[in-house]
Short mmCIF file of C-alpha atoms in Angstrom, two decimals:
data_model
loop_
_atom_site.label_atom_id
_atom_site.label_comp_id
_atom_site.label_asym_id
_atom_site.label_seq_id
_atom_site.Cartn_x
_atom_site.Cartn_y
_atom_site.Cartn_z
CA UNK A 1 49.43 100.86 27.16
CA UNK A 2 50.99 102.65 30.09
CA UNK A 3 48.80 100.46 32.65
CA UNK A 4 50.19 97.16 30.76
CA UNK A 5 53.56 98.74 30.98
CA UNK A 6 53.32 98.98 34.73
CA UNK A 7 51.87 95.34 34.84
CA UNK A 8 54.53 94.59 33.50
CA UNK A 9 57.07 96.17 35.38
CA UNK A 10 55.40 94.75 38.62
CA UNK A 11 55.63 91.19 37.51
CA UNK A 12 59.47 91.88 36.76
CA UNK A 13 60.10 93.40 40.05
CA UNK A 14 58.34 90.10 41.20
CA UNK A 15 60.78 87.59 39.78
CA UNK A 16 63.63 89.76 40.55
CA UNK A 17 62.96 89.30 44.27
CA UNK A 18 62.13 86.13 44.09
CA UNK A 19 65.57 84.73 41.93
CA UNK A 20 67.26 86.81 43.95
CA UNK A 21 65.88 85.49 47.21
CA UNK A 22 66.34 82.48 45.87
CA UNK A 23 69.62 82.75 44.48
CA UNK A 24 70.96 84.52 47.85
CA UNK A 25 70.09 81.64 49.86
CA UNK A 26 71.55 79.09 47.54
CA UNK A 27 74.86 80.73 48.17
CA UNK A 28 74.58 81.08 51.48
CA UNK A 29 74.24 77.07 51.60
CA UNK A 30 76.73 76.04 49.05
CA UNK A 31 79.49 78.56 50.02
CA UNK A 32 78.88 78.38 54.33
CA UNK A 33 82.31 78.35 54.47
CA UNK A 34 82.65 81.56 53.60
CA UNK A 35 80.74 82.28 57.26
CA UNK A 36 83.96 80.68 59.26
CA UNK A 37 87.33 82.22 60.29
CA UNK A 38 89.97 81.40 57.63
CA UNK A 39 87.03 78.89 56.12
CA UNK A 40 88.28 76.19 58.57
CA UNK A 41 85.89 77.29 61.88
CA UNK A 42 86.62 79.01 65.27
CA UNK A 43 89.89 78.28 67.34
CA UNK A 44 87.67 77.05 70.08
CA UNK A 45 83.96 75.96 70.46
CA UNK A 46 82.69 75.46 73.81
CA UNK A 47 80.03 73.39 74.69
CA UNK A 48 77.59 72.86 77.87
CA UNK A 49 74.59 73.14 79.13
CA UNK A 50 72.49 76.46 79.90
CA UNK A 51 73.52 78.15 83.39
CA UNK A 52 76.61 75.74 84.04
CA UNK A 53 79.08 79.00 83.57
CA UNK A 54 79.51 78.68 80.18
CA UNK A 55 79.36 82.54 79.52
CA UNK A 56 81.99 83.63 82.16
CA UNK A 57 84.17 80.80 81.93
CA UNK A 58 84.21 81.71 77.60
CA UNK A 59 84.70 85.50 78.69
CA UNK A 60 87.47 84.92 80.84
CA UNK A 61 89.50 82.25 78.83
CA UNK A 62 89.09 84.91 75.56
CA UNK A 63 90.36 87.63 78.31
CA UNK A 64 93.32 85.52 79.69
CA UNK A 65 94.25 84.62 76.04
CA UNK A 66 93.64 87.80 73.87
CA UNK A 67 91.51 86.56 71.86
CA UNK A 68 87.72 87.48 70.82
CA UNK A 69 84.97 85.48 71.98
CA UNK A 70 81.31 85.41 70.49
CA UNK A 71 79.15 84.55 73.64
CA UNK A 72 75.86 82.99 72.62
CA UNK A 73 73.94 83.25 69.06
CA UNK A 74 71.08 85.82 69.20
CA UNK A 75 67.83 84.56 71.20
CA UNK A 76 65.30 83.36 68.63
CA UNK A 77 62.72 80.51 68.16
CA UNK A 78 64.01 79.73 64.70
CA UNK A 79 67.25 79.25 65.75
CA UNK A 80 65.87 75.94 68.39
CA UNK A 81 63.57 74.97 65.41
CA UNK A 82 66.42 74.70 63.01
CA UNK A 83 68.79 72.49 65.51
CA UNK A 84 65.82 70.48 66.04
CA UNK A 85 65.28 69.74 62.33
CA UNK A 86 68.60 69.17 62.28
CA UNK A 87 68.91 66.44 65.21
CA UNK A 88 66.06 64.84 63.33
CA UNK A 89 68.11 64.84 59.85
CA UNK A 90 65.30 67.13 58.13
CA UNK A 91 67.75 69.65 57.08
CA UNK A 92 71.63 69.92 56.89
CA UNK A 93 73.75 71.55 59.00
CA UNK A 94 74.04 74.14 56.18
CA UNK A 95 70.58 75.75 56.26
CA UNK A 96 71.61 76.91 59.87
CA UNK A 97 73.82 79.69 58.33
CA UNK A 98 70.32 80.95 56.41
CA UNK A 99 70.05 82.86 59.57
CA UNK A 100 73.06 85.28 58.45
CA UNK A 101 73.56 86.46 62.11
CA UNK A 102 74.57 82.87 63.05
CA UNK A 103 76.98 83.30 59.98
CA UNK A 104 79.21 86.29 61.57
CA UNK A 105 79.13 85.09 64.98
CA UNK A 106 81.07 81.97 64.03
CA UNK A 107 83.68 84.09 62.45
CA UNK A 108 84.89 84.61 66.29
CA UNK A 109 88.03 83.10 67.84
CA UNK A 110 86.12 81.28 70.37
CA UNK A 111 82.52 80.59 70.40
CA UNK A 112 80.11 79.51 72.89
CA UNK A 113 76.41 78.06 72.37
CA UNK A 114 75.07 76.10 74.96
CA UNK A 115 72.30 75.76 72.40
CA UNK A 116 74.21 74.00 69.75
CA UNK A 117 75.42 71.41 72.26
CA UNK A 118 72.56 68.73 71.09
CA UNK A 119 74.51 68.93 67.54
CA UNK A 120 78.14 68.09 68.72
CA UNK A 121 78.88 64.81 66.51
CA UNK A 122 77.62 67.46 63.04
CA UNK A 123 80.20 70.12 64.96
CA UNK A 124 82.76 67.64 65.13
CA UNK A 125 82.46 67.19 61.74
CA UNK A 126 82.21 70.55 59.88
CA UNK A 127 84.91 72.30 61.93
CA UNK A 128 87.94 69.23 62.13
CA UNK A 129 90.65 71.72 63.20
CA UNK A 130 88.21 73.38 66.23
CA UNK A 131 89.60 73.01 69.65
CA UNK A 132 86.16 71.75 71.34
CA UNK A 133 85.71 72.62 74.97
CA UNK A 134 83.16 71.25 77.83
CA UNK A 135 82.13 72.93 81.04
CA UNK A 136 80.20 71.01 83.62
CA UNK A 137 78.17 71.96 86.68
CA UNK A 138 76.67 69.30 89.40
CA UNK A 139 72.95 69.00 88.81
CA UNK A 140 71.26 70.32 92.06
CA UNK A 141 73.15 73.84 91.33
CA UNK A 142 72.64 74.18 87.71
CA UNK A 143 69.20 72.99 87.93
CA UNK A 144 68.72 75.49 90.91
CA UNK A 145 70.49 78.32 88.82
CA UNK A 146 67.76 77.81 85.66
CA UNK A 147 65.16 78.38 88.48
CA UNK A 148 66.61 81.39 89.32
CA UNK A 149 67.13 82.23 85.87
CA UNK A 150 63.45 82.16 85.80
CA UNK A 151 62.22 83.86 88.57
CA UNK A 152 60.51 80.60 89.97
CA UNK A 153 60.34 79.01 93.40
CA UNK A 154 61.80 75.98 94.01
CA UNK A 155 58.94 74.12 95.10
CA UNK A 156 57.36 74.84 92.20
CA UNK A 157 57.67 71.92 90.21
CA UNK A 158 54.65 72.23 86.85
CA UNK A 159 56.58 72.96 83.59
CA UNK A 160 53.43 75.23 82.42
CA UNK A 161 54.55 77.83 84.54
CA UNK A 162 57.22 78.90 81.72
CA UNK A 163 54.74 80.95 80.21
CA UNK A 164 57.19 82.93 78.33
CA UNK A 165 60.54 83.24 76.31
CA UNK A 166 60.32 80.76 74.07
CA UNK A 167 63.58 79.40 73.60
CA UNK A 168 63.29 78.84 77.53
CA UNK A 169 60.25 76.79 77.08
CA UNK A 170 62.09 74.57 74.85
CA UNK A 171 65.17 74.09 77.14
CA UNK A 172 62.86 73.00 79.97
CA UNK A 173 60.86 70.83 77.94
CA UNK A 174 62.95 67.88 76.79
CA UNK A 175 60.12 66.32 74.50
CA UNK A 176 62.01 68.67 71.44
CA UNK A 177 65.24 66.05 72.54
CA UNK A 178 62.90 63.43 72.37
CA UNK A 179 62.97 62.63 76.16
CA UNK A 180 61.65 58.68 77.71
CA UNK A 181 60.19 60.53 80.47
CA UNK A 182 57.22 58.28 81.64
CA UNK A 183 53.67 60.29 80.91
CA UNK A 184 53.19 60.59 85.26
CA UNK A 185 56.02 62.96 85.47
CA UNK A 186 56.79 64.66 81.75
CA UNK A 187 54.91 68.07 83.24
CA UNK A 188 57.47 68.03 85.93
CA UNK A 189 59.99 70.49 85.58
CA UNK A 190 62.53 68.79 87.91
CA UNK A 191 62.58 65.81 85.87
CA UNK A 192 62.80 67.57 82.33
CA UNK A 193 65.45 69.43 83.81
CA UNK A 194 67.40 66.07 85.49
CA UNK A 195 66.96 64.38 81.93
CA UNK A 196 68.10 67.44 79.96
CA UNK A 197 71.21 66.80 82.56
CA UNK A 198 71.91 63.56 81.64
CA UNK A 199 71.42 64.38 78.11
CA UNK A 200 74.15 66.71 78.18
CA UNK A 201 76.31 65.15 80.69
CA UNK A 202 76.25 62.12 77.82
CA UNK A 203 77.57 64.38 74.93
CA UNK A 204 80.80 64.35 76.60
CA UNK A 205 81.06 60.86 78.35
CA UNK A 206 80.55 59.58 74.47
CA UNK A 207 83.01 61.70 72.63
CA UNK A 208 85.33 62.79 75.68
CA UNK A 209 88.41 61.89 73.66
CA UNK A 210 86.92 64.21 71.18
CA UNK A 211 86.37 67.28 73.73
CA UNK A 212 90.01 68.95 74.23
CA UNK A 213 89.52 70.06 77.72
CA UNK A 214 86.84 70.15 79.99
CA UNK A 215 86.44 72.08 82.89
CA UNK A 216 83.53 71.69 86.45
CA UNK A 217 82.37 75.00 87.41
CA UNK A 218 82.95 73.75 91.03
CA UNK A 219 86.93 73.80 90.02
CA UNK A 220 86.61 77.01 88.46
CA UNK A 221 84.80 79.15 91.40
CA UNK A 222 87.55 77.57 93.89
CA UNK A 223 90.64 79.03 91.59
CA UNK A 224 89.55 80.89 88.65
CA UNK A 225 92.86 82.62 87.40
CA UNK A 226 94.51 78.87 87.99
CA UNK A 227 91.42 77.02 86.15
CA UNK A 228 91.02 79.72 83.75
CA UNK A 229 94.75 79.32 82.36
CA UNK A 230 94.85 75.51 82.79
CA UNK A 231 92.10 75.15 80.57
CA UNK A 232 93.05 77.77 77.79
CA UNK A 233 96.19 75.95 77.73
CA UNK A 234 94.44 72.10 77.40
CA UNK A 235 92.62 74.16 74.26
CA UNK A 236 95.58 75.35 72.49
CA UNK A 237 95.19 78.84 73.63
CA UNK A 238 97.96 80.91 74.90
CA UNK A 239 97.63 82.48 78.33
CA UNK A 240 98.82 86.31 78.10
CA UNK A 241 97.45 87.70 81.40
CA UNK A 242 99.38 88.21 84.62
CA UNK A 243 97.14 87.70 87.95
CA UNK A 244 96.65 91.22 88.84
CA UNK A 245 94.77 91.78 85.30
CA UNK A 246 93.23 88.40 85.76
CA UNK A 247 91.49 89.74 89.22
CA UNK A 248 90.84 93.11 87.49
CA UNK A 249 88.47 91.97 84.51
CA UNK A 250 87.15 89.07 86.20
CA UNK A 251 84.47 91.11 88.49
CA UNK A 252 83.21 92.85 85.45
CA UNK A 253 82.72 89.89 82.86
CA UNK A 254 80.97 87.83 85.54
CA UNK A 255 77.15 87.39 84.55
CA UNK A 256 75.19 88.00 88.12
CA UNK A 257 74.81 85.60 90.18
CA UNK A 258 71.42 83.55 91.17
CA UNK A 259 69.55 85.21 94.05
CA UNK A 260 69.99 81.53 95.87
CA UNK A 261 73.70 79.90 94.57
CA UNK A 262 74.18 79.71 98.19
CA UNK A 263 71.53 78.06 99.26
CA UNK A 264 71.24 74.58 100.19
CA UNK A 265 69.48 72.33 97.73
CA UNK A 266 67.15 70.50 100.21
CA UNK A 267 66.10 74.23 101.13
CA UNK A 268 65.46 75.39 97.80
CA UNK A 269 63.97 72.94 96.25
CA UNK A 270 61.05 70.17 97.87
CA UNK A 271 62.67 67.07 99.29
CA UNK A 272 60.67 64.72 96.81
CA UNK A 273 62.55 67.24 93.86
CA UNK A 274 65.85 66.70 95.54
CA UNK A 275 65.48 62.81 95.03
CA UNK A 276 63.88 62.67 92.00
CA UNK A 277 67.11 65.07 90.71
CA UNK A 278 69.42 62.15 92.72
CA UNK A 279 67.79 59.02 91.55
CA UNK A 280 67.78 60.34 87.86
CA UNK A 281 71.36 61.74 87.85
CA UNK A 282 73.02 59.78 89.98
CA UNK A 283 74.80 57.31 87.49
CA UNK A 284 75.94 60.31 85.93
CA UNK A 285 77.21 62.20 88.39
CA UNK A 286 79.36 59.14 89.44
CA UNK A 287 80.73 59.09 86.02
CA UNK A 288 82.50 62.15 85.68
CA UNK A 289 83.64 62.61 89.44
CA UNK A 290 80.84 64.22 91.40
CA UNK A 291 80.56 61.01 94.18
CA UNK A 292 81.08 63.75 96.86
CA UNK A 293 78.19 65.47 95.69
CA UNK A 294 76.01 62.35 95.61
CA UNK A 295 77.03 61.29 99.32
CA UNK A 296 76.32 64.34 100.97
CA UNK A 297 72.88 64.86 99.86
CA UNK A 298 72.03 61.17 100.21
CA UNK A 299 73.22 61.78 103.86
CA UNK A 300 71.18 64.99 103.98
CA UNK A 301 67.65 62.92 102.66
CA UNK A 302 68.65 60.42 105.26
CA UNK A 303 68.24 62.55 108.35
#
């Protein structure tokens, strides 16, 4: 009797877990808006792509503004899985918030996921009274900065050498973005990296009366308090800060630097990598205002 008791208590503790499991997630689906600020969304989302200077620029307009800023969702496979399924219309936008992390860091003023920027038009969508942002950074230095990122050499050009960090592995592999790379160059790093570019670069050229403000790293590294408040004020935001505080904070927020942001592209990288990066950009780069980029390293590869 006492054995069938327990028996029986074990199969009850069974269900229990699972309807509440079950239950739990339910709610976390049908009420997600409980997981936004005021249930409307952030102030501000910004948008980009990975090691353009989203995290500084984010850090500094939240600074210059008072306001809080969530910088980047935790680091996870199952976070790239889920935007992938997604992209692909497998699951809704919803079952993103099952990862209840991802929940509280949208409750933030301003929030910035380079990572999310593949899912802008569902964005768009679920948060209608979010300020959307855009920073941009010319290819040959953002591409050189996710080299850095990883520790590789620029001549090195085989996408198997990102052995590790999986969420890495995905960003420099544009098959999960379903990439037209031709099969002779889809190992090449360079080119996964120039498409993933593009890619990005085309989020904003398509909806760029939807995007509030954008700002070019380039701009932003020649003036920072000035580029800083001009684009907190194109988003709505209030600039607070005098100059002196600015100059004070900035320093300390800054993410460090690549070991080569200096260095030339043609001496970082192979000159083969350096045209593949031009021939596959180029139209882009043309479209939202980086000619002077594209005529001095043609003249460069000319010499």
């Amino acid at each position: 009797m006492q054995i069938n008791n327990l028996r029986l208590s074990y199969v009850f503790l069974a269900f229990f877990c699972f309807f509440s499991n079950f239950f739990q997630l339910q709610g976390n689906i049908v009420n997600v808006k409980q997981c936004y600020k005021n249930g409307t969304g952030p102030d501000v989302i910004l948008l980009g792509n990975q090691k353009c200077g989203t995290s500084i620029i984010t850090a500094l307009v939240a600074s210059v503004s008072g306001k809080r800023a969530q910088i980047d969702f935790f680091a996870t496979p199952q976070k790239i899985f889920l935007i992938r399924d997604i992209l692909e219309g497998k699951i809704p936008w919803e079952d993103f918030f099952q990862l209840k992390r991802s929940c509280s860091d949208m409750k933030a003023d301003i929030v910035k996921e380079a990572d999310i920027s593949p899912i802008f038009e569902t964005l768009r969508n679920e948060f209608p009274k979010t300020n959307f942002g855009f920073v941009i950074r010319n290819p040959f230095d953002n591409i050189r900065s996710i080299y850095d990122r990883l520790k590789l050499s620029g001549k090195r050009t085989d996408y198997r050498w990102i052995k590790k960090e999986p969420v890495w592995r995905w960003i420099c592999n544009c098959s999960m973005l379903h990439c037209d790379l031709d099969p002779g160059i889809k190992q090449n790093l360079i080119a996964n990296l120039a498409w993933r570019w593009n890619y990005m670069v085309d989020i904003y050229l398509r909806h760029k009366n939807e995007f509030k403000a954008v700002i070019k790293y380039e701009d932003f590294s020649e003036n920072k308090y000035h580029s800083i408040r001009d684009f907190a004020e194109q988003l709505e935001l209030t600039p607070k800060q005098s100059l002196d505080e600015f100059m004070r904070l900035q320093g300390r927020q800054a993410q460090p630097r690549g070991k080569h942001h200096t260095m030339d592209p043609l001496l970082f990288f192979s000159k083969e990598s350096v045209s593949l990066i031009l021939n596959m950009t180029r139209s882009r780069m043309l479209a939202i205002g980086y000619g002077d980029v594209e005529r001095s390293v043609m003249l460069k590869l000319e010499k």
